[in-house]
Amino acid sequence: MSLSVSDLTIARGGVPVLEGLSFDLHAGQAMIVRGPNGIGKTTLLRTIAGLQPAVKGTVRGAEDTIAYAGHSDGIKPTLTVTENLTFWASVFGAKSIEAALKAYDLITLADRHAGNLSAGQKRRLGLSRLLVTGRPIWVLDEPTVSLDVNAVNMFADAVRVHLGQGGSALIATHIDLGLEGTVLDVGPFKAKPLAVDDFDGGFL
């Protein structure tokens, strides 16, 4: 399953932040999104995941193929680790959560309420959801926030397994995950500042 982005322009708060961006993400490929803080990496990933519309351009291959993990862990604090994963498994039709529990070393935490987990444990639980989605394309925004070195390695291993099974991953991160892949530097695609005549239009 491939993802194709063509001549994409995206905006934050009605103001364009990146423009003219094109790339292809193929099965088995990891692509690392780089760029300074505030340039629009999160906006780009949210647009590709279908959470907000593009100003211009096309995203092909995203329909029912993307699993998105953003800054929020996406877990219910009143549910246990098992209950959280079981809920997501039921949403996506997965038959088992065992692989997800093992991949992120959550077995000993299976009966603990998510609200009682540390920040790193919550992040591990949030990322483990990816393994029960069955979605081939992972779109991940700073996935290693709050993770210690061991947990970062768990994440990188999970991505490698996913790629080896024909999946792909688009990851915005500032750290070296040790993954073989291509780098997408979005710096050259920074949108030009709005002209005075365009300013009001940015808020329509």
PDB file of C-alpha atoms in Angstrom:
ATOM      1  CA  MET A   1       0.000   0.000   0.000  1.00  0.00           C
ATOM      2  CA  SER A   2       1.468   3.343  -1.077  1.00  0.00           C
ATOM      3  CA  LEU A   3       0.750   6.914  -0.036  1.00  0.00           C
ATOM      4  CA  SER A   4       1.146   9.648  -2.635  1.00  0.00           C
ATOM      5  CA  VAL A   5       1.206  13.353  -1.787  1.00  0.00           C
ATOM      6  CA  SER A   6       1.153  15.814  -4.679  1.00  0.00           C
ATOM      7  CA  ASP A   7       1.624  19.613  -4.691  1.00  0.00           C
ATOM      8  CA  LEU A   8       0.259  19.887  -1.156  1.00  0.00           C
ATOM      9  CA  THR A   9      -0.341  23.228   0.546  1.00  0.00           C
ATOM     10  CA  ILE A  10      -1.423  23.171   4.177  1.00  0.00           C
ATOM     11  CA  ALA A  11      -2.490  25.872   6.612  1.00  0.00           C
ATOM     12  CA  ARG A  12      -2.655  26.459  10.361  1.00  0.00           C
ATOM     13  CA  GLY A  13      -5.294  28.894  11.575  1.00  0.00           C
ATOM     14  CA  GLY A  14      -6.084  29.804   7.991  1.00  0.00           C
ATOM     15  CA  VAL A  15      -2.484  30.822   7.254  1.00  0.00           C
ATOM     16  CA  PRO A  16      -0.443  28.624   4.840  1.00  0.00           C
ATOM     17  CA  VAL A  17       2.604  27.057   6.494  1.00  0.00           C
ATOM     18  CA  LEU A  18       3.893  24.593   3.866  1.00  0.00           C
ATOM     19  CA  GLU A  19       3.333  24.649   0.120  1.00  0.00           C
ATOM     20  CA  GLY A  20       4.226  22.670  -2.994  1.00  0.00           C
ATOM     21  CA  LEU A  21       5.062  19.502  -1.082  1.00  0.00           C
ATOM     22  CA  SER A  22       5.141  16.210  -2.986  1.00  0.00           C
ATOM     23  CA  PHE A  23       6.387  12.747  -2.021  1.00  0.00           C
ATOM     24  CA  ASP A  24       5.580   9.036  -2.240  1.00  0.00           C
ATOM     25  CA  LEU A  25       5.691   6.600   0.671  1.00  0.00           C
ATOM     26  CA  HIS A  26       5.908   2.959  -0.384  1.00  0.00           C
ATOM     27  CA  ALA A  27       5.278  -0.368   1.331  1.00  0.00           C
ATOM     28  CA  GLY A  28       8.201  -1.348   3.548  1.00  0.00           C
ATOM     29  CA  GLN A  29       9.482   2.231   3.737  1.00  0.00           C
ATOM     30  CA  ALA A  30      10.057   4.555   6.688  1.00  0.00           C
ATOM     31  CA  MET A  31      10.170   8.295   6.041  1.00  0.00           C
ATOM     32  CA  ILE A  32      11.407  10.679   8.718  1.00  0.00           C
ATOM     33  CA  VAL A  33       9.939  14.196   8.652  1.00  0.00           C
ATOM     34  CA  ARG A  34      12.434  16.849   9.721  1.00  0.00           C
ATOM     35  CA  GLY A  35      12.144  20.583  10.231  1.00  0.00           C
ATOM     36  CA  PRO A  36      12.384  23.258  12.914  1.00  0.00           C
ATOM     37  CA  ASN A  37       9.726  23.675  15.585  1.00  0.00           C
ATOM     38  CA  GLY A  38       6.639  25.479  14.340  1.00  0.00           C
ATOM     39  CA  ILE A  39       7.250  24.955  10.645  1.00  0.00           C
ATOM     40  CA  GLY A  40       4.164  22.775  10.196  1.00  0.00           C
ATOM     41  CA  LYS A  41       5.137  19.133  10.719  1.00  0.00           C
ATOM     42  CA  THR A  42       2.135  18.411  12.947  1.00  0.00           C
ATOM     43  CA  THR A  43      -0.188  20.229  10.551  1.00  0.00           C
ATOM     44  CA  LEU A  44       1.226  18.152   7.693  1.00  0.00           C
ATOM     45  CA  LEU A  45       0.642  14.848   9.463  1.00  0.00           C
ATOM     46  CA  ARG A  46      -2.853  15.832  10.568  1.00  0.00           C
ATOM     47  CA  THR A  47      -3.713  16.791   6.993  1.00  0.00           C
ATOM     48  CA  ILE A  48      -2.385  13.523   5.589  1.00  0.00           C
ATOM     49  CA  ALA A  49      -4.330  11.600   8.253  1.00  0.00           C
ATOM     50  CA  GLY A  50      -7.525  13.365   7.149  1.00  0.00           C
ATOM     51  CA  LEU A  51      -8.016  15.341  10.367  1.00  0.00           C
ATOM     52  CA  GLN A  52      -8.023  18.675   8.548  1.00  0.00           C
ATOM     53  CA  PRO A  53      -8.419  19.700   4.908  1.00  0.00           C
ATOM     54  CA  ALA A  54      -5.583  20.708   2.608  1.00  0.00           C
ATOM     55  CA  VAL A  55      -5.571  24.160   1.052  1.00  0.00           C
ATOM     56  CA  LYS A  56      -4.356  22.696  -2.227  1.00  0.00           C
ATOM     57  CA  GLY A  57      -3.057  19.439  -3.604  1.00  0.00           C
ATOM     58  CA  THR A  58      -3.949  15.785  -3.197  1.00  0.00           C
ATOM     59  CA  VAL A  59      -3.296  12.891  -0.826  1.00  0.00           C
ATOM     60  CA  ARG A  60      -3.884   9.492  -2.428  1.00  0.00           C
ATOM     61  CA  GLY A  61      -3.926   6.094  -0.743  1.00  0.00           C
ATOM     62  CA  ALA A  62      -4.942   7.359   2.696  1.00  0.00           C
ATOM     63  CA  GLU A  63      -8.522   6.086   2.755  1.00  0.00           C
ATOM     64  CA  ASP A  64      -8.900   3.520   5.565  1.00  0.00           C
ATOM     65  CA  THR A  65      -5.171   2.762   5.494  1.00  0.00           C
ATOM     66  CA  ILE A  66      -3.730   5.172   8.059  1.00  0.00           C
ATOM     67  CA  ALA A  67      -3.248   4.734  11.794  1.00  0.00           C
ATOM     68  CA  TYR A  68      -2.402   8.098  13.335  1.00  0.00           C
ATOM     69  CA  ALA A  69      -0.651   8.706  16.653  1.00  0.00           C
ATOM     70  CA  GLY A  70      -0.376  12.340  17.710  1.00  0.00           C
ATOM     71  CA  HIS A  71       0.636  14.155  20.870  1.00  0.00           C
ATOM     72  CA  SER A  72      -2.274  12.700  22.842  1.00  0.00           C
ATOM     73  CA  ASP A  73      -1.951   9.088  23.991  1.00  0.00           C
ATOM     74  CA  GLY A  74      -5.596   8.380  23.147  1.00  0.00           C
ATOM     75  CA  ILE A  75      -6.308   6.261  26.212  1.00  0.00           C
ATOM     76  CA  LYS A  76      -9.085   6.181  28.804  1.00  0.00           C
ATOM     77  CA  PRO A  77      -7.644   6.648  32.323  1.00  0.00           C
ATOM     78  CA  THR A  78     -10.511   4.813  34.052  1.00  0.00           C
ATOM     79  CA  LEU A  79      -9.945   1.663  31.974  1.00  0.00           C
ATOM     80  CA  THR A  80      -7.160  -0.844  32.544  1.00  0.00           C
ATOM     81  CA  VAL A  81      -4.381  -1.405  30.034  1.00  0.00           C
ATOM     82  CA  THR A  82      -6.167  -4.540  28.830  1.00  0.00           C
ATOM     83  CA  GLU A  83      -9.518  -2.777  28.572  1.00  0.00           C
ATOM     84  CA  ASN A  84      -8.005   0.096  26.583  1.00  0.00           C
ATOM     85  CA  LEU A  85      -6.389  -2.235  24.083  1.00  0.00           C
ATOM     86  CA  THR A  86      -9.439  -4.490  23.905  1.00  0.00           C
ATOM     87  CA  PHE A  87     -11.583  -1.466  23.044  1.00  0.00           C
ATOM     88  CA  TRP A  88      -9.309  -0.456  20.173  1.00  0.00           C
ATOM     89  CA  ALA A  89      -9.031  -4.055  18.997  1.00  0.00           C
ATOM     90  CA  SER A  90     -12.827  -4.258  18.814  1.00  0.00           C
ATOM     91  CA  VAL A  91     -12.968  -1.022  16.810  1.00  0.00           C
ATOM     92  CA  PHE A  92     -10.551  -2.353  14.193  1.00  0.00           C
ATOM     93  CA  GLY A  93     -11.584  -6.001  14.299  1.00  0.00           C
ATOM     94  CA  ALA A  94      -8.356  -7.375  15.759  1.00  0.00           C
ATOM     95  CA  LYS A  95      -8.655 -10.826  17.337  1.00  0.00           C
ATOM     96  CA  SER A  96      -5.906 -10.496  19.948  1.00  0.00           C
ATOM     97  CA  ILE A  97      -4.029  -7.880  21.947  1.00  0.00           C
ATOM     98  CA  GLU A  98      -1.217 -10.184  23.083  1.00  0.00           C
ATOM     99  CA  ALA A  99       1.299  -9.013  20.479  1.00  0.00           C
ATOM    100  CA  ALA A 100       0.665  -5.391  21.426  1.00  0.00           C
ATOM    101  CA  LEU A 101       1.144  -6.140  25.134  1.00  0.00           C
ATOM    102  CA  LYS A 102       4.402  -7.988  24.491  1.00  0.00           C
ATOM    103  CA  ALA A 103       5.841  -5.457  22.047  1.00  0.00           C
ATOM    104  CA  TYR A 104       5.675  -2.667  24.609  1.00  0.00           C
ATOM    105  CA  ASP A 105       6.327  -4.728  27.760  1.00  0.00           C
ATOM    106  CA  LEU A 106       2.836  -4.127  29.121  1.00  0.00           C
ATOM    107  CA  ILE A 107       1.975  -7.635  30.303  1.00  0.00           C
ATOM    108  CA  THR A 108       2.794  -6.921  33.957  1.00  0.00           C
ATOM    109  CA  LEU A 109       0.710  -3.739  33.723  1.00  0.00           C
ATOM    110  CA  ALA A 110      -2.260  -5.376  32.009  1.00  0.00           C
ATOM    111  CA  ASP A 111      -4.635  -4.995  34.972  1.00  0.00           C
ATOM    112  CA  ARG A 112      -3.518  -1.507  36.020  1.00  0.00           C
ATOM    113  CA  HIS A 113      -5.784   1.448  35.331  1.00  0.00           C
ATOM    114  CA  ALA A 114      -4.297   3.697  32.684  1.00  0.00           C
ATOM    115  CA  GLY A 115      -4.722   6.716  34.924  1.00  0.00           C
ATOM    116  CA  ASN A 116      -2.212   5.180  37.346  1.00  0.00           C
ATOM    117  CA  LEU A 117       0.517   4.725  34.751  1.00  0.00           C
ATOM    118  CA  SER A 118       3.587   6.919  34.463  1.00  0.00           C
ATOM    119  CA  ALA A 119       3.893   9.260  31.477  1.00  0.00           C
ATOM    120  CA  GLY A 120       6.204   6.820  29.710  1.00  0.00           C
ATOM    121  CA  GLN A 121       3.913   3.861  30.390  1.00  0.00           C
ATOM    122  CA  LYS A 122       0.948   5.808  29.045  1.00  0.00           C
ATOM    123  CA  ARG A 123       2.928   6.578  25.912  1.00  0.00           C
ATOM    124  CA  ARG A 124       3.792   2.908  25.465  1.00  0.00           C
ATOM    125  CA  LEU A 125       0.110   2.003  25.823  1.00  0.00           C
ATOM    126  CA  GLY A 126      -0.854   4.688  23.310  1.00  0.00           C
ATOM    127  CA  LEU A 127       1.674   3.435  20.773  1.00  0.00           C
ATOM    128  CA  SER A 128       0.658  -0.189  21.320  1.00  0.00           C
ATOM    129  CA  ARG A 129      -2.734   0.716  19.822  1.00  0.00           C
ATOM    130  CA  LEU A 130      -1.045   0.835  16.423  1.00  0.00           C
ATOM    131  CA  LEU A 131      -0.526  -2.919  16.565  1.00  0.00           C
ATOM    132  CA  VAL A 132      -4.236  -3.698  16.803  1.00  0.00           C
ATOM    133  CA  THR A 133      -5.390  -1.381  14.029  1.00  0.00           C
ATOM    134  CA  GLY A 134      -4.303  -3.563  11.122  1.00  0.00           C
ATOM    135  CA  ARG A 135      -3.631  -0.332   9.210  1.00  0.00           C
ATOM    136  CA  PRO A 136      -0.645  -0.506   6.817  1.00  0.00           C
ATOM    137  CA  ILE A 137       0.397   3.158   7.017  1.00  0.00           C
ATOM    138  CA  TRP A 138       1.497   4.612  10.348  1.00  0.00           C
ATOM    139  CA  VAL A 139       1.563   8.414  10.621  1.00  0.00           C
ATOM    140  CA  LEU A 140       3.333   9.358  13.839  1.00  0.00           C
ATOM    141  CA  ASP A 141       3.952  12.762  15.405  1.00  0.00           C
ATOM    142  CA  GLU A 142       6.859  12.805  17.887  1.00  0.00           C
ATOM    143  CA  PRO A 143       6.060   9.245  19.015  1.00  0.00           C
ATOM    144  CA  THR A 144       8.970   8.923  21.468  1.00  0.00           C
ATOM    145  CA  VAL A 145       7.992  11.802  23.778  1.00  0.00           C
ATOM    146  CA  SER A 146       8.191  10.620  27.441  1.00  0.00           C
ATOM    147  CA  LEU A 147       9.897   7.357  26.477  1.00  0.00           C
ATOM    148  CA  ASP A 148      13.156   6.197  28.081  1.00  0.00           C
ATOM    149  CA  VAL A 149      15.936   4.581  26.047  1.00  0.00           C
ATOM    150  CA  ASN A 150      14.542   1.050  26.426  1.00  0.00           C
ATOM    151  CA  ALA A 151      11.065   2.142  25.356  1.00  0.00           C
ATOM    152  CA  VAL A 152      12.467   4.023  22.356  1.00  0.00           C
ATOM    153  CA  ASN A 153      14.096   0.762  21.302  1.00  0.00           C
ATOM    154  CA  MET A 154      10.761  -1.053  21.749  1.00  0.00           C
ATOM    155  CA  PHE A 155       9.140   1.486  19.462  1.00  0.00           C
ATOM    156  CA  ALA A 156      11.880   1.233  16.850  1.00  0.00           C
ATOM    157  CA  ASP A 157      11.626  -2.575  16.917  1.00  0.00           C
ATOM    158  CA  ALA A 158       7.842  -2.375  16.457  1.00  0.00           C
ATOM    159  CA  VAL A 159       8.335  -0.120  13.435  1.00  0.00           C
ATOM    160  CA  ARG A 160      10.899  -2.520  11.939  1.00  0.00           C
ATOM    161  CA  VAL A 161       8.483  -5.433  12.311  1.00  0.00           C
ATOM    162  CA  HIS A 162       5.727  -3.353  10.718  1.00  0.00           C
ATOM    163  CA  LEU A 163       7.957  -2.450   7.770  1.00  0.00           C
ATOM    164  CA  GLY A 164       9.028  -6.081   7.395  1.00  0.00           C
ATOM    165  CA  GLN A 165       5.374  -7.058   7.066  1.00  0.00           C
ATOM    166  CA  GLY A 166       4.892  -4.625   4.193  1.00  0.00           C
ATOM    167  CA  GLY A 167       3.718  -1.650   6.216  1.00  0.00           C
ATOM    168  CA  SER A 168       5.078   1.876   6.005  1.00  0.00           C
ATOM    169  CA  ALA A 169       5.673   4.708   8.469  1.00  0.00           C
ATOM    170  CA  LEU A 170       5.769   8.493   8.227  1.00  0.00           C
ATOM    171  CA  ILE A 171       7.390   9.781  11.421  1.00  0.00           C
ATOM    172  CA  ALA A 172       8.037  13.331  12.619  1.00  0.00           C
ATOM    173  CA  THR A 173      10.861  13.174  15.141  1.00  0.00           C
ATOM    174  CA  HIS A 174      13.992  15.039  16.191  1.00  0.00           C
ATOM    175  CA  ILE A 175      15.843  11.959  17.434  1.00  0.00           C
ATOM    176  CA  ASP A 176      17.721   9.207  15.636  1.00  0.00           C
ATOM    177  CA  LEU A 177      15.636   6.041  15.869  1.00  0.00           C
ATOM    178  CA  GLY A 178      18.215   3.899  14.113  1.00  0.00           C
ATOM    179  CA  LEU A 179      15.747   3.130  11.332  1.00  0.00           C
ATOM    180  CA  GLU A 180      16.735   2.769   7.710  1.00  0.00           C
ATOM    181  CA  GLY A 181      14.659   5.183   5.708  1.00  0.00           C
ATOM    182  CA  THR A 182      14.485   8.414   3.802  1.00  0.00           C
ATOM    183  CA  VAL A 183      14.392  11.915   5.263  1.00  0.00           C
ATOM    184  CA  LEU A 184      11.765  14.446   4.253  1.00  0.00           C
ATOM    185  CA  ASP A 185      13.070  17.920   5.115  1.00  0.00           C
ATOM    186  CA  VAL A 186      10.063  20.228   4.991  1.00  0.00           C
ATOM    187  CA  GLY A 187      12.165  23.369   5.440  1.00  0.00           C
ATOM    188  CA  PRO A 188      12.390  24.148   1.704  1.00  0.00           C
ATOM    189  CA  PHE A 189       8.584  24.022   1.478  1.00  0.00           C
ATOM    190  CA  LYS A 190       7.915  26.777   4.001  1.00  0.00           C
ATOM    191  CA  ALA A 191       5.083  28.907   2.647  1.00  0.00           C
ATOM    192  CA  LYS A 192       5.730  32.467   1.592  1.00  0.00           C
ATOM    193  CA  PRO A 193       4.331  35.107   3.979  1.00  0.00           C
ATOM    194  CA  LEU A 194       0.854  36.341   3.124  1.00  0.00           C
ATOM    195  CA  ALA A 195       0.714  39.599   1.217  1.00  0.00           C
ATOM    196  CA  VAL A 196      -1.281  42.433   2.775  1.00  0.00           C
ATOM    197  CA  ASP A 197      -4.140  41.808   0.359  1.00  0.00           C
ATOM    198  CA  ASP A 198      -4.211  38.145   1.381  1.00  0.00           C
ATOM    199  CA  PHE A 199      -4.289  38.716   5.134  1.00  0.00           C
ATOM    200  CA  ASP A 200      -8.065  38.864   5.599  1.00  0.00           C
ATOM    201  CA  GLY A 201      -8.479  35.837   3.364  1.00  0.00           C
ATOM    202  CA  GLY A 202      -6.370  33.780   5.728  1.00  0.00           C
ATOM    203  CA  PHE A 203      -9.168  33.918   8.304  1.00  0.00           C
ATOM    204  CA  LEU A 204     -12.081  33.084   6.006  1.00  0.00           C
TER     205      LEU A 204
END
